[in-house]
Every structure is written in C-alpha cells, then in structure tokens.
Amino acid sequence: MTYKKTFYGISAGYLVLFFFLSRLYQGNETALKWIGHLNIVPMLICTLLLIGVWRRSAPENRLFWLFNASSGFFYLLSLLLLLADTLFDSVSLPSPSLADLFWLAEGGALFFALLVVVYQRLKSLRLMQYLLDASIFMSTTVVFSWSLIIEPMFKSSLQDSLWLPVLVNLSYPIIDLGNLFLLSLLLFANQSIGGRRTDTAFLASVLLLTIGDSVYLYMQLNGTYLLGSPIDATWTASVLLLAASGLESLRKETERRTNRVSGALAVRLRWIRRLLPYVSLVALFAIILEELSEFNVMVLGSALAVLLIIARLILTFIENDYLLNRLSHTAEVKEHEANHDSLTGLPNRRKFDAKLREAVEQAGEERKQLALLFFDLDRFKHINDSMGHTAGDRLLQIVAERLREYIPVSRLLARQGGDEFIVLVDPLEGEIEAYRTIAAIEEVFKKPALVGGTALYVTASIGVALYPRDGLTADELMRSADMAMHEAKKNRHQKSLFFEPSFGERLAYKVELEHEMRGAIERGEISLHYQLQKNIQTCTVVGVEALIRWNHPVLGLISPAEFIPVAEETGMIIPIGEWVFKTACLQQISWEQSGFGSLRMSVNVSPYQFQDELFVEKILHTLRETGVDPYQVTIEVTESLAIRDVEKVSMQLRLLRESGIRIAIDDFGTGYASLKYLRTFEPHLLKIDRFFVDGIDREEERGNMVRAIIAIGRSLNMEVLAEGVETEEQLQFLRTAGCDEVQGYYLSRPLPAEGVEKLLNDRTAMPGTA
C-alpha cells in the first residue's frame, strides 16, 4: 500500500511540475523540447510497472496486461526517437516518422487489450442489447468526430495531395473511436476489469488518451496548437493512470461496489448508463436538424415521435426500477432473517459458519492466524427453569447488547444457539489479541443484568482455539473451541481456557467410556464396595456407605469421578442408580441374615436421578421388593441439589422422609447449600467434606470451620458425620468437638462385601472400636 501512495504522490507532483515548466518557458521552443524529453523517466517507470503487473497477474488477465504494457512501451519508444532527433544531427525524423507509428501502436495496443476484456467478459452474455446501446452512443460520437476532425482532415488532404500524413493522422481518431466503442460495451454491460479503483483508473486513462488525440488534431487543423500547450500533459497522464490501474489490479481483497458506492450514487450511475444512448440519439437528431436545408411538418413530427418513444422508455425504466426496488428490499429482509438471530439480532450460526470458512481459507492462503472464542452462560438452564423462558430470553438480549458494546466491530460476533455465543478474531496478530477479547467478554458479566426487577449475576465459560495450531479446517477449529469451553465449564478456578491436545484425548476417552458403559452391569464389570461408618461417642459401627466401582477387563479400574459424569450426561445414571440401590439393599438383607445386625446402608443419589418422575416410587418399590427396613436406609444427596428445582426436590425428599428413609447432605461446606436449604430439605445427617477434616489437628482455621459446621448441625437437631478421617489425632479432635460419626481410611478403606464381613468378625482389629 505504501509504494502505491508513493507512486501516486510522485505522479501528481511530476504532472504539476511539467505543467508549471511548460507555462514558464512558453514560447521557448528549445526549452520546451527538453521539458518534453523529461517524460521519458515516468514512461520508463510506468512501462516497468506494467511489465511487473503482467507477470504477477492471474493467468486469465495476463494477455490484457501484456497489451497494456506494450502500449506504454510503444509510447516510450516514440519519446526515445524524439530524444535521438534532438541529440544527434545525423538523425532526422521525416513526417510522418517512426515515432508517429509508435504513437499509433500505443492506441492500437490499448484497443487489443480492450478487445481481450470484451471477449472474456461478454462472450457468455446476450450481446444484442449492449451492441445496440453502444452503437447508438457511438453514432453520435462518430458524427461529432467526423464533423470536427475527420472530414476537415480529409478535405485538407484533397487540397495538399499529401495522403500519407493524412492517413496517419486519420488513424488516431479511428483507433480512439474503436477504444470508446469497446469501453462503452463494457460500461453498458456493467462489466468490470478489476476492482473499483482499477476500473476508474483505466477508464480515465483511455478517455485522456482520446481527448488528447482529438484536441491535438482539432488544434492542428485550426492552426492553434503550440508546443507546450496544456494538452501535452494528457498523454503522460494517460500512461500514468494506466500504470495506476495495473497496481490497483494486484489488490488481494476484491472490492465490491456495493461496499464502496452509496445506494444513491449507484442509482445515478445506472441511470447514466441507461440514458446515455438516448441522449446521444437526441444530440444526433439535433445535428441532423441543423444540417437540413428545409424544415417541414414531417421532420417536426418525426422528431416529436422520437422524443415520445424515448419518454415512454424512460417511464418504463422508472416503473421497472420501482418493482425491482421492492423485490430487492424483500430479498434483503429475507436474507437478513436467514442470516441473523431473531432474538438478539446477532449473526446466526449459518452466517458465522460461512464467514468462518472464508476466513480459514484466506488465512491459509496468506499464512495468517485466527482465534475462535466459544462461550456460554453458566447455570442458564437454572434461570430458565426458575424464572421462565421469557426471563431467559431477556437475559440473552441484555448479554448480546453488552457484547456489541464491549467487543470491537472488527470481530465477528454471533449467537451459536441457546445460550452459546462465538467470536472470530481475524486476523490475529498475536495471542494478546485473544486475551483482550476474553477480557472484553468477562467485562460484560461483571455487572448484574436486571431482568424483571431481579438482579442476575451471570458468568461465562470461554473456550479458545487458534488457527492453524488447533485446527486446519473450520470444523476442526469449532470442535477445538467447543472442547476448550466444556473444560472451562468444569474448571472452578479458571473460566477461560485455550485448547490443548489433552482435551481431545479426554473427549475420546469419554466417548469410549460411554460406549463401554452400556452393558457393563450385564457383563458383571460394575460392583459395590462398602466403607464403614462409626459412632465415635459410643465407639460402635453403625453403618456402611455403598460406593460404586467399575473394573473394565481392558481399561482396568475406572474411577467414579471419571464415569459418573458421563453417566449423568448420557442419562445412564438412572438405570445405574437403580441397580446400585437394589444391590445395596440386597446386601443389607444378606448381612442381617448372616448375623451382622441391622447396619445402616447409605447410598449416594445423583441430582439427575431426581429428574426422574418415578424416582420416589422406584425407591419405595425396591424397599418393598427386598424387604429392607426404610429406617435403616440413608439417601445421600450433594449440596448441588440445592440449585435444582427446589419445590420439586423438596417434595420428593419429604415423601422419602415420611416413608422412614433418612436424608444426608454429602460434602457439606463445598457447594451451594445455605441454612435456608437445610430448613427446606430437613436432612437427618450432615456429612463434613474431607477437605475440612484434612489438617484440622494442625490448622486452626479448618478446626474452627469444623466446629462451626458441628454447631450448625446441633442447632438444627441433625447428626454430623466427618469424612476422610485418616489419623488418631483427627479422630480425637472430632470426638472432642462433639462430632457424632466418622468414616475414612483410619477405620477402613472401601472394601467388597467379603472384606467388610471379615472386618466385622474381627472388630478388635478396627481402630477405636470397643
């Protein structure tokens, strides 16, 4: 871009200097000759530039630019011949000279260049209409040229009997008329040579050459031409504009007229193209009338008929324009609806996918980087469920408005669907730009959104993928950003993550787990282990917690932390949960019949199981089927249950309590529960998370937190159980603090049923047991 600005600046400066020197030395023929020789320098530069354009152009455009480069080269040769005539006495140019032939060759090369473009652009079009329009326009142009230049020159040749100079001079207007005809064909057919700037520069170049030739010949015929006349600059300016057109044609971005020209200007240009043939016809008719020796009613009637026909055609144009504008407006509305989200007004997934594919293709060609940011709102489903879809829609509109405000317009922002949004950073100069966009998105969610009089604090999980590092296609890039976003959603401490290959490996592993999980129960791969629970005030074993285990024949032991989330996402947690509860009940009956007493059986229940409308009925049916006493069963739920449908969950828990089943809040202190939810759910037991138990004998702060949780339980008439007890010191601390029960590795690890039975048979081997 810089070299083009330099060329334009130097060209403009040279033309001003040339004009100034020509006026300064007006009348000094010797000085004016040398000033004319200065044109050799810019012509040499233009010729070299056009040769460079020819070599760098696309294959289909090379012949066109080869003829243009030849045009500049012929002009340069003519100037060199004139310089030789000035420098060397032995060189004397006749009239017409070889320099005149090179000037003719300049116009001829332009003619063939235009002929190439006309053939390429118009060969697949219906040419009759364009030929007629161009012919009407050219008929007037030919008449003017004939009246002012060709006929006087022809008559002069009859008087002087000098045919060769006249033939050479006649060649100029004939070639110029040919160039104008081909140019008018392109204009009427609305065909482009290149971009808008390329077309403008090339059109100006041809017109300047035509004007220069015509004015020069007219002045020669009338004896008014003087060396150093302003018309001398038109030929130089014509070649400079031709070189500028070539430089603009190398632009990598294709400019659309609709993006550069206002609607009003586009309409005016269209009307100029339409009316030009008819204006030319009226002008031609005026010339004919002027030349008539006799003016009568027949001539007047013919003129009036022509004018009425033209007026009728113009009215037809206006009517067609009105219909086309209505059709265009309707098409624009439909296109906008097809490419934009109706709720937020942002581009939709369809439009974004198309833009992303274009951006990836261009980035591949130009070796640029892209960044794709994929994010969604955290806990949006909870807002939809608790406040209604109208509130959810209003929240999305507020978020979209803020995103438009904070994200630069150079970034493509779109709504992917639901509560998901996506941003394309193109081009990406460095990763710092991606971080800035992340910061802009995070800024959107710092302020609460006021929806229906309620201030909602919302956060977002953001995944980032970079091209070409994280994907070479649009689909790969989207998958990478999506994976990074889901990883960020699972991360409590960092809500924006760049894609890493390990995410893909984890996803593949997750898919494999989902596949292998189907049928795992039938294949006998799923089993239950049990961990003892002890009352530390009475030093007796009061129950066990049933813990699921999966031993795959190939993958080995798979942690519940890995496969339980997959089961919840796929809905398989429902049948797995039913199997766990029934197996635990059967084991409890087996132990009771074997003489181990009525051990309390604690079973973990996923929050997703509460979404099953038959959840309570299935629990009660299993109890009736197995004959287990409900008072010896504890259902453990996590604190995250508090963010679900509170009314529905509260009713389900109440039905379970009324049947005699005990309710325990698991991992208390790490989730979302509050005293309000404790009052609503009325659990029998609070289980202190192992995070607080670890280090209570060493860290005063954790010890104080454990004492506070025990105090809460006491105040609400609940028992308190501490998980993760691993040392005698921790056990003694909890006993002193008033904790009721404990479980952890200090008592026993989770064991299969046989291991628990062995331990119960030899209670003296169990620490702290009386």
Coordinates of C-alpha atoms in Angstrom, one line a residue, residues 357-370 426 467-468:
R357 CA -14.9 -21.0 6.3
E358 CA -14.0 -17.9 4.2
A359 CA -11.7 -16.7 6.9
V360 CA -9.9 -20.1 7.3
E361 CA -9.4 -20.3 3.6
Q362 CA -8.0 -16.8 3.3
A363 CA -5.8 -17.3 6.4
G364 CA -4.4 -20.5 4.8
E365 CA -3.5 -18.6 1.6
E366 CA -2.0 -15.6 3.4
R367 CA -0.5 -17.6 6.3
K368 CA -2.3 -15.6 9.0
Q369 CA -3.6 -16.7 12.4
L370 CA -7.2 -16.7 13.6
D426 CA -9.5 -12.2 12.2
Y467 CA -5.7 -21.4 13.7
P468 CA -3.7 -23.2 12.5

